[in-house]
Amino acid sequence: MTQYPEIDQIETTLRQAQKLVVIQADNPDGDSLASSLALEEILEEQGKEVVLYCGVDIPSYLHYLPGYSRVVNEMPKQFDLSIIVDTSSDSLLEQLDKGSAKSWLTTRPSLIIDHHSTPPTIQFATISSIHPAVATGEVIYEIAQQLKWKLNSRASELIAISILSDSLGLTSEATSARSIHIIAELVESGVKLAELESARREMMRREAELIHYKGKLLQRVEFHYDESIASITIPYEEIIRYSPLYNPPMLVLDDMRLARNTKIAIAFKLYSDGRITAKIRCNYGYGVGDKLAEHFGGGGHPYAAGFKIQNGRDYAELKNDVLKKANELLEQLENSDD
């Protein structure tokens, strides 16, 4: 276990803070939610008061995590320290700009805990604990070990969920030996992986309406550049109708990647205000997702990334540029292997 150089600063700052707000990005996932809930569990055991914040509603597919309903989308006005988890990108905290919440953050200490390789763009953070890892939960576990924090059974389960979520069950390329060791240590402490997976699978059961909708989405999948890239477009009316049940892109992205020649799958969502978002998933051996997302102002992992466009850009033009850039990155990757 490598000692984080900022660990003493984290300890001092946390000791001085009583009321904390834990912040997720505007695109919450299993890692960000489980990490937030784990921090809540750990810090409340230390006598701290913790508020969980996210600028958008937690998607229904994450409701299997007990405690998701405690996440609020209104920033508290009084707090001593903010902890931003699973992102260091200012563009993923845009909901904070709608009020005065961003200015509140800049006047108080702020700690980032993240595992992404994308260069950080949050300027107001006073401490950054950003380390290469398969999930933010892994970084939190290392901090807990270095500061000798006690992990109760619930905190241990949540850290395990975080790691298993972002590592796709310890199968992603970013999974390290340390990731596996941490899961083993958590199992030794009493975490039952079968129970966690059973709860997740039960929540994965979907409304019959979604089964039919998934079929319609699959019929609309487009293939580009000799089928190396697959794309799907989700219009606003479908976002409104189906998002309360499930995030539409997540219904089909994995299926899109199963096409024999496909290396990258991209799902675009079109909003009524002109906003365009994209989720990117890459097959093993073609990890260019982070580079593709960064080119359009986003970020993420080599195999799972995304970006958001808010400048009113024409969708057809953007889509063409994204597909072209994706193909360029694939060609560069293939040429580098020659």
XYZ file of C-alpha atoms in Angstrom:
338
model
C 0.000 0.000 0.000
C 1.484 3.314 -1.142
C 1.144 6.211 1.284
C -0.713 9.091 -0.335
C 1.321 12.323 0.000
C -1.800 14.362 0.839
C -2.973 11.993 3.601
C -1.899 14.231 6.516
C -3.673 17.202 4.934
C -6.834 15.108 4.526
C -6.689 14.058 8.169
C -6.221 17.633 9.427
C -8.969 19.065 7.229
C -11.475 16.383 8.210
C -10.657 16.792 11.889
C -11.535 20.476 11.659
C -14.839 19.934 9.831
C -18.119 18.955 11.479
C -20.712 19.353 8.712
C -19.751 17.952 5.322
C -21.413 17.705 1.929
C -20.463 14.831 -0.381
C -20.957 15.756 -4.035
C -21.461 13.496 -7.046
C -21.200 14.567 -10.675
C -24.269 15.224 -12.794
C -23.951 11.701 -14.247
C -24.140 9.500 -11.121
C -23.216 5.831 -11.461
C -22.642 2.841 -9.218
C -19.166 3.987 -8.209
C -20.127 7.565 -7.358
C -23.242 6.606 -5.392
C -21.640 3.720 -3.492
C -18.587 5.871 -2.724
C -20.780 8.684 -1.424
C -22.793 6.335 0.760
C -19.586 4.705 2.050
C -18.167 8.096 3.040
C -21.438 8.947 4.763
C -21.251 5.709 6.740
C -17.589 6.189 7.681
C -17.778 9.871 8.608
C -21.030 9.667 10.543
C -19.431 6.964 12.697
C -16.813 9.599 13.508
C -19.552 11.967 14.704
C -19.712 14.076 11.546
C -22.898 15.401 9.964
C -23.024 14.407 6.288
C -25.277 15.623 3.474
C -25.263 13.766 0.143
C -25.742 15.947 -2.960
C -26.197 15.308 -6.663
C -27.451 17.852 -9.189
C -29.749 15.295 -10.851
C -32.003 12.524 -9.577
C -30.358 9.184 -8.900
C -31.314 6.858 -11.813
C -33.688 4.045 -10.989
C -31.212 1.275 -11.817
C -29.194 2.360 -8.749
C -32.115 2.197 -6.354
C -30.978 -1.211 -5.150
C -28.431 0.659 -3.036
C -30.024 1.392 0.349
C -29.639 5.092 1.078
C -29.983 6.408 -2.475
C -33.079 8.364 -1.348
C -30.922 10.424 1.046
C -29.185 12.072 -1.902
C -30.632 15.561 -2.371
C -30.332 17.956 -5.316
C -30.314 21.114 -3.242
C -26.945 22.193 -1.902
C -26.951 22.983 1.832
C -26.052 26.576 2.661
C -24.086 25.686 5.755
C -21.194 23.234 5.666
C -17.531 23.168 6.672
C -16.097 20.963 3.928
C -17.161 19.580 0.559
C -15.948 16.227 -0.737
C -16.301 15.700 -4.489
C -16.248 12.032 -5.449
C -15.625 10.224 -8.724
C -14.908 13.317 -10.806
C -12.400 16.128 -11.040
C -14.091 17.715 -14.064
C -15.802 21.068 -13.611
C -18.028 20.388 -16.642
C -19.709 17.522 -14.766
C -20.869 19.828 -11.974
C -22.864 22.229 -14.123
C -26.028 21.938 -12.046
C -24.170 23.834 -9.336
C -23.997 26.843 -11.664
C -27.775 27.249 -11.702
C -27.779 28.836 -8.269
C -25.150 30.244 -5.977
C -23.951 26.813 -4.861
C -20.690 26.965 -6.824
C -19.727 30.195 -5.071
C -20.401 28.589 -1.689
C -17.973 25.804 -2.541
C -15.189 28.228 -3.396
C -15.302 29.839 0.055
C -14.794 26.609 2.005
C -12.245 23.775 1.955
C -12.933 21.207 -0.751
C -11.513 17.702 -1.180
C -11.576 15.722 -4.430
C -11.435 11.925 -4.244
C -11.201 10.445 -7.727
C -9.565 7.722 -9.806
C -9.847 9.045 -13.366
C -6.798 9.799 -15.491
C -8.422 12.842 -17.126
C -6.566 16.049 -16.131
C -8.512 17.812 -13.327
C -10.336 21.041 -14.183
C -11.908 21.896 -10.819
C -9.939 24.949 -9.744
C -11.395 25.609 -6.296
C -10.396 22.307 -4.661
C -7.968 22.734 -1.766
C -6.968 19.041 -1.606
C -6.891 16.521 -4.427
C -6.658 12.806 -3.736
C -6.631 11.575 -7.334
C -4.940 8.233 -7.879
C -5.032 5.611 -10.639
C -7.456 2.927 -9.521
C -10.328 0.925 -10.901
C -12.882 2.893 -8.861
C -13.194 5.768 -6.419
C -14.157 3.216 -3.787
C -10.652 1.785 -4.069
C -9.131 5.211 -3.319
C -11.475 5.640 -0.347
C -10.438 2.226 0.970
C -6.754 3.178 0.742
C -7.425 6.456 2.568
C -9.319 4.535 5.250
C -6.418 2.131 5.695
C -3.846 4.926 5.925
C -5.918 6.915 8.431
C -6.938 3.747 10.316
C -10.637 4.478 9.841
C -12.965 1.782 11.069
C -15.105 0.272 8.322
C -18.362 -1.196 9.581
C -20.146 -3.892 7.584
C -22.242 -1.406 5.603
C -19.255 0.740 4.611
C -17.363 -2.393 3.567
C -20.268 -3.554 1.395
C -20.541 -0.154 -0.270
C -16.839 -0.025 -1.101
C -17.107 -3.511 -2.584
C -20.104 -2.413 -4.678
C -18.161 0.617 -5.889
C -15.192 -1.475 -7.022
C -17.301 -4.222 -8.582
C -19.412 -1.642 -10.418
C -16.609 0.244 -12.149
C -14.501 -2.870 -12.734
C -17.419 -4.757 -14.324
C -17.022 -7.473 -11.736
C -13.199 -7.300 -11.682
C -12.951 -7.898 -15.432
C -12.042 -4.456 -16.791
C -8.537 -3.626 -17.979
C -8.159 -1.107 -15.154
C -8.592 -3.869 -12.562
C -5.280 -4.354 -10.781
C -3.966 -6.953 -8.402
C -4.584 -4.413 -5.637
C -8.241 -4.129 -6.675
C -8.632 -7.886 -6.285
C -6.743 -7.889 -2.973
C -9.066 -5.209 -1.599
C -12.144 -7.239 -2.545
C -10.544 -10.256 -0.866
C -9.888 -8.210 2.286
C -13.499 -7.015 2.288
C -14.759 -10.587 1.912
C -12.531 -11.600 4.816
C -14.186 -8.849 6.859
C -17.610 -10.369 6.201
C -18.831 -8.947 2.896
C -20.941 -11.512 1.003
C -20.529 -10.922 -2.716
C -23.374 -13.265 -3.637
C -25.825 -11.204 -1.591
C -24.685 -7.957 -3.208
C -25.042 -9.448 -6.690
C -28.468 -10.870 -5.871
C -29.707 -7.444 -4.791
C -28.314 -5.851 -7.950
C -29.890 -8.452 -10.228
C -33.276 -8.087 -8.545
C -33.173 -4.358 -9.233
C -32.218 -5.064 -12.852
C -35.658 -6.577 -13.465
C -37.440 -4.177 -15.817
C -40.925 -3.125 -16.771
C -42.343 -5.028 -19.748
C -42.586 -1.690 -21.570
C -38.792 -1.405 -21.500
C -38.350 -4.773 -23.177
C -40.345 -3.562 -26.181
C -38.534 -0.214 -26.181
C -35.157 -1.952 -26.163
C -36.195 -3.835 -29.299
C -37.068 -0.554 -31.024
C -33.721 0.949 -30.035
C -31.794 -2.025 -31.399
C -33.585 -1.645 -34.714
C -32.325 1.950 -34.908
C -28.650 1.168 -34.268
C -26.437 2.486 -37.058
C -23.059 1.096 -38.073
C -20.232 3.169 -39.525
C -16.755 2.652 -40.991
C -17.167 -1.018 -41.910
C -19.226 -1.607 -38.747
C -16.286 -0.697 -36.479
C -18.404 1.982 -34.811
C -22.041 1.622 -33.725
C -24.257 4.550 -32.772
C -27.756 5.190 -31.464
C -29.636 8.479 -31.102
C -32.122 9.055 -28.269
C -34.516 11.979 -28.913
C -35.829 14.165 -26.105
C -39.336 12.693 -26.073
C -37.867 9.250 -25.337
C -35.615 10.655 -22.613
C -38.688 12.104 -20.887
C -40.766 8.971 -21.302
C -38.282 6.252 -20.404
C -35.593 7.789 -18.167
C -37.729 7.423 -15.006
C -37.710 3.679 -15.703
C -34.136 3.264 -16.979
C -31.422 5.276 -18.687
C -32.143 4.505 -22.391
C -28.513 4.209 -23.638
C -27.732 1.649 -20.966
C -30.416 -0.635 -22.378
C -28.498 -1.218 -25.601
C -24.843 -0.144 -25.360
C -23.616 -3.599 -24.381
C -25.660 -5.223 -27.150
C -24.239 -2.747 -29.672
C -20.721 -3.835 -28.742
C -21.590 -7.463 -29.485
C -21.716 -6.891 -33.250
C -18.895 -8.924 -34.756
C -16.867 -6.043 -36.227
C -17.765 -3.314 -33.730
C -15.059 -1.769 -31.581
C -16.817 1.345 -30.220
C -20.459 1.980 -29.304
C -21.721 5.543 -28.885
C -25.140 6.636 -27.610
C -26.224 10.234 -28.197
C -29.023 11.908 -26.219
C -30.677 15.052 -27.590
C -32.312 17.508 -25.161
C -34.925 20.188 -25.800
C -32.545 23.002 -24.840
C -30.012 21.990 -27.511
C -27.820 20.022 -25.132
C -26.260 16.847 -26.520
C -24.656 14.137 -24.394
C -22.774 11.046 -25.486
C -21.903 7.800 -23.722
C -18.955 5.890 -25.147
C -18.181 2.218 -24.587
C -15.223 0.415 -26.188
C -14.473 -3.257 -26.579
C -11.332 -4.732 -25.059
C -8.213 -3.842 -27.002
C -9.735 -0.647 -28.389
C -9.604 1.610 -25.347
C -9.790 5.051 -26.940
C -12.948 6.223 -25.163
C -11.161 8.666 -22.879
C -9.316 10.303 -25.792
C -12.510 10.574 -27.820
C -14.405 12.126 -24.910
C -11.584 14.550 -24.062
C -11.536 15.785 -27.677
C -15.117 16.971 -27.170
C -14.622 18.385 -23.670
C -15.500 15.305 -21.639
C -13.573 12.536 -19.966
C -13.634 9.089 -18.418
C -11.898 5.758 -18.809
C -10.368 4.207 -21.942
C -13.321 1.803 -22.137
C -16.126 3.946 -20.688
C -16.332 7.697 -21.182
C -18.652 10.513 -22.163
C -19.070 14.172 -22.964
C -21.659 16.949 -23.037
C -22.143 19.706 -25.638
C -24.097 22.822 -24.676
C -23.183 25.405 -27.299
C -26.133 24.733 -29.582
C -24.032 22.883 -32.120
C -25.870 21.183 -34.968
C -26.337 17.517 -34.096
C -25.728 16.087 -37.557
C -22.446 17.978 -37.788
C -21.378 16.923 -34.282
C -22.264 13.284 -34.887
C -20.226 13.253 -38.081
C -17.234 14.786 -36.283
C -17.489 12.299 -33.408
C -17.627 9.319 -35.751
C -14.737 10.688 -37.805
C -12.601 11.273 -34.691
C -13.434 7.820 -33.343
C -12.314 6.253 -36.609
C -9.099 8.311 -36.561
C -8.312 7.091 -33.053
C -8.938 3.491 -34.045
C -6.638 3.866 -37.064
C -3.927 5.419 -34.873
C -4.277 2.538 -32.428
C -4.018 -0.055 -35.165
C -1.010 1.696 -36.769
C 0.765 1.829 -33.402
C 0.427 -1.943 -33.133
C 2.103 -2.533 -36.496
